[in-house]
Coordinates of C-alpha atoms in Angstrom, one line a residue:
M121 CA -54.3 22.9 28.5
A122 CA -55.1 24.9 25.4
E123 CA -55.3 28.6 25.5
K124 CA -58.7 30.3 24.7
E125 CA -57.0 33.1 22.8
P126 CA -55.7 32.5 20.2
D127 CA -58.2 29.8 19.9
G128 CA -56.6 26.5 20.8
L129 CA -52.9 27.5 20.9
L130 CA -51.3 24.8 23.1
A131 CA -47.6 25.2 22.9
A132 CA -44.7 26.7 20.9
G133 CA -41.4 25.2 19.9
G134 CA -40.2 21.6 19.4
D135 CA -39.6 20.1 16.0
L136 CA -41.4 18.3 13.2
E137 CA -39.8 14.9 13.6
P138 CA -42.0 11.9 12.7
I139 CA -42.5 10.6 16.2
R140 CA -43.5 14.0 17.4
L141 CA -46.0 14.4 14.6
V142 CA -47.5 11.0 15.2
N143 CA -47.8 11.6 18.9
A144 CA -49.3 15.1 18.3
Y145 CA -52.0 14.0 15.8
S146 CA -52.8 10.9 18.0
S147 CA -53.4 13.4 20.8
G148 CA -55.6 15.8 18.7
I149 CA -52.8 18.4 18.2
F150 CA -51.5 19.8 14.9
P151 CA -48.8 22.3 13.9
W152 CA -49.6 25.5 12.2
Y153 CA -47.3 28.5 12.0
S154 CA -45.9 31.1 9.6
E155 CA -42.4 31.9 8.4
G156 CA -40.4 33.5 11.2
Q157 CA -42.5 32.0 14.0
P158 CA -41.6 29.1 16.3
I159 CA -43.6 25.9 15.6
L160 CA -47.1 26.5 17.1
W161 CA -49.2 23.6 18.2
W162 CA -53.0 23.8 18.2
S163 CA -56.0 22.0 19.6
P164 CA -59.0 24.3 18.8
D165 CA -62.4 24.3 20.5
P166 CA -64.7 23.6 18.8
R167 CA -63.2 21.2 16.2
T168 CA -64.6 20.7 12.7
L169 CA -65.2 17.2 11.6
L170 CA -66.6 15.6 8.4
F171 CA -68.1 12.2 9.2
P172 CA -67.9 10.1 6.0
G173 CA -71.5 8.8 6.4
K174 CA -72.8 12.4 6.6
L175 CA -71.2 13.7 3.4
H176 CA -73.6 16.1 1.5
I177 CA -73.2 16.3 -2.3
S178 CA -75.1 19.1 -4.0
R179 CA -77.0 18.4 -7.2
S180 CA -74.6 20.5 -9.2
L181 CA -71.5 18.7 -7.8
A182 CA -73.2 15.3 -8.3
K183 CA -73.8 16.2 -11.9
R184 CA -70.1 17.2 -12.4
L185 CA -69.0 13.9 -10.9
R186 CA -71.2 11.9 -13.2
Q187 CA -69.9 13.8 -16.2
G188 CA -66.5 12.2 -15.7
R189 CA -64.6 15.3 -16.7
F190 CA -62.2 14.9 -13.8
E191 CA -59.8 12.0 -13.1
I192 CA -58.9 11.1 -9.5
S193 CA -55.8 9.5 -8.2
F194 CA -54.4 8.8 -4.7
D195 CA -50.8 9.2 -3.6
L196 CA -49.7 9.5 -7.3
D197 CA -48.0 12.9 -6.9
F198 CA -47.9 13.8 -3.2
N199 CA -45.1 16.3 -3.6
R200 CA -46.8 18.3 -6.3
V201 CA -50.0 18.5 -4.3
V202 CA -48.1 19.9 -1.2
S203 CA -46.2 22.4 -3.4
A204 CA -49.5 23.5 -5.0
C205 CA -51.2 23.9 -1.7
A206 CA -48.3 26.1 -0.5
T207 CA -48.1 28.3 -3.6
V208 CA -51.7 28.8 -4.9
S209 CA -53.0 32.3 -4.2
R210 CA -55.9 32.5 -1.8
K211 CA -58.3 35.3 -1.0
Q212 CA -57.5 37.3 2.2
Q213 CA -54.3 35.4 2.7
D214 CA -50.8 36.7 2.3
G215 CA -48.0 34.2 2.1
T216 CA -48.4 30.6 3.3
W217 CA -48.3 28.6 6.5
I218 CA -47.0 25.6 4.6
V219 CA -43.4 26.8 5.0
D220 CA -40.4 24.8 3.7
K221 CA -39.9 22.9 6.9
M222 CA -43.6 21.9 7.0
Q223 CA -43.4 20.7 3.4
A224 CA -40.3 18.6 4.1
A225 CA -41.9 17.1 7.2
Y226 CA -45.1 16.0 5.5
K227 CA -43.1 14.6 2.5
R228 CA -41.1 12.5 5.0
M229 CA -44.4 11.4 6.6
H230 CA -45.6 10.4 3.2
I231 CA -42.6 8.2 2.6
L232 CA -43.3 6.6 6.0
G233 CA -46.9 5.9 5.1
F234 CA -48.6 8.4 7.3
A235 CA -49.4 11.3 4.9
H236 CA -51.5 10.9 1.8
S237 CA -52.7 12.9 -1.2
V238 CA -55.7 13.1 -3.5
E239 CA -55.0 14.4 -7.0
V240 CA -57.7 15.8 -9.4
W241 CA -56.7 15.8 -13.1
Q242 CA -58.3 17.5 -16.1
D243 CA -56.9 16.8 -19.5
K244 CA -53.9 15.3 -17.8
E245 CA -53.2 18.4 -15.9
L246 CA -53.2 18.6 -12.1
V247 CA -56.0 21.0 -11.3
G248 CA -56.8 20.3 -7.7
G249 CA -56.1 18.1 -4.7
L250 CA -55.6 17.8 -1.0
Y251 CA -53.3 16.1 1.5
G252 CA -53.3 15.1 5.1
M253 CA -52.3 12.6 7.7
S254 CA -53.8 9.2 8.4
I255 CA -53.4 7.4 11.7
G256 CA -55.6 4.4 12.5
K257 CA -59.0 5.2 11.1
A258 CA -58.7 9.0 11.5
F259 CA -57.8 11.3 8.6
Y260 CA -56.5 14.7 9.4
G261 CA -56.9 17.1 6.5
E262 CA -54.1 19.6 6.1
S263 CA -54.7 21.7 3.0
M264 CA -56.4 21.6 -0.4
F265 CA -56.1 23.6 -3.6
S266 CA -58.2 24.2 -6.7
L267 CA -57.2 25.7 -10.0
V268 CA -60.6 25.2 -11.6
P269 CA -64.1 25.4 -10.1
D270 CA -65.1 22.5 -7.7
A271 CA -61.7 20.6 -8.0
S272 CA -61.0 20.7 -4.3
K273 CA -64.6 19.7 -3.5
V274 CA -64.2 16.7 -5.9
A275 CA -61.0 15.7 -4.1
L276 CA -62.7 15.8 -0.7
V277 CA -65.8 13.9 -2.0
M278 CA -63.7 11.1 -3.5
L279 CA -61.6 10.9 -0.4
T280 CA -64.7 10.7 1.8
K281 CA -66.2 7.9 -0.3
R282 CA -63.0 5.9 0.1
L283 CA -62.8 6.5 3.8
L284 CA -66.4 5.5 4.2
A285 CA -65.7 2.2 2.5
W286 CA -62.7 1.6 4.8
G287 CA -64.7 2.4 8.0
F288 CA -62.8 5.6 8.9
H289 CA -64.4 7.5 11.8
F290 CA -63.9 11.1 10.6
I291 CA -62.0 13.6 8.6
D292 CA -60.5 16.3 10.9
C293 CA -61.0 19.6 9.1
Q294 CA -59.6 21.5 12.1
V295 CA -61.5 24.8 11.7
V296 CA -64.9 25.6 10.2
T297 CA -65.5 27.2 6.7
S298 CA -68.6 27.6 4.6
H299 CA -67.0 25.4 2.0
L300 CA -66.8 22.5 4.5
V301 CA -70.2 23.1 6.0
S302 CA -71.7 22.8 2.5
L303 CA -70.3 19.3 2.3
G304 CA -71.7 18.3 5.6
A305 CA -69.0 19.1 8.1
E306 CA -70.0 19.9 11.7
T307 CA -68.4 21.1 14.8
V308 CA -67.8 19.2 18.1
T309 CA -66.3 20.3 21.4
R310 CA -62.7 19.6 22.0
Q311 CA -63.6 17.1 24.7
D312 CA -65.8 15.2 22.3
F313 CA -63.2 15.3 19.6
L314 CA -60.5 13.9 21.9
Q315 CA -62.7 11.0 22.8
L316 CA -63.5 10.3 19.1
N317 CA -59.9 10.6 18.2
Q318 CA -58.7 8.2 20.8
L319 CA -61.0 5.5 19.5
A320 CA -60.1 6.2 15.9
V321 CA -56.3 6.0 16.3
E322 CA -56.5 2.7 18.1
S323 CA -57.1 0.8 14.8
E324 CA -54.1 -1.1 13.5
E325 CA -55.7 -2.0 10.1
K326 CA -53.6 -1.1 7.1
F327 CA -54.9 0.3 3.8
E328 CA -53.6 0.4 0.2
W329 CA -53.7 4.1 -0.6
R330 CA -52.0 4.4 -4.0
Q331 CA -54.4 4.4 -7.0
E332 CA -53.8 5.4 -10.6
A333 CA -56.0 8.0 -12.2
V334 CA -59.6 7.0 -13.0
T335 CA -62.6 9.1 -14.0
T336 CA -64.9 10.2 -11.2
N337 CA -67.7 8.1 -12.5
D338 CA -65.5 5.0 -12.2
A339 CA -63.8 5.8 -8.9

């Protein structure tokens, strides 16, 4: 049973071994903690989801995508994306929750085929991206970064388009932000999320994630 305060805190302790992470995400639970804390496990209520078929792309973002100034790749440089998410400075945030143990855990999950990244390139430089976990037809977004305007939005849009083509049920965004709402994310109750999640993770279909960089108007 998840605690109401802090919102969704379920348990503390344990480890970040692959089997524990797979079981946790399959049960609608994710780790999130800071340096010096025990591993904290969360299942917030409400939960923020982006359904691929409900993606909203603003006119300005659509124009930027058509211009083809960005290139997009998948699983081309997972480690750099994770490192960038951990080190990029963010407003109203001191330090990072993507501590060394978390980075190592997700890098291992990437090798095992569960964790994936989207890279956004401009003039051959990595300027944005995101990473997360994929089980069945559910994608669990973990973190994103942007070094130039709209780069993280571009990453999320291109990921969503790919997941729509693959028949994924949702992207779990965990908690709500105005950034996500602008792209069409919505909140559901924990109970509804757990039901949706159970259906999504049952799929045993496999997908080819890796893709070399192509411009956004070709992706």
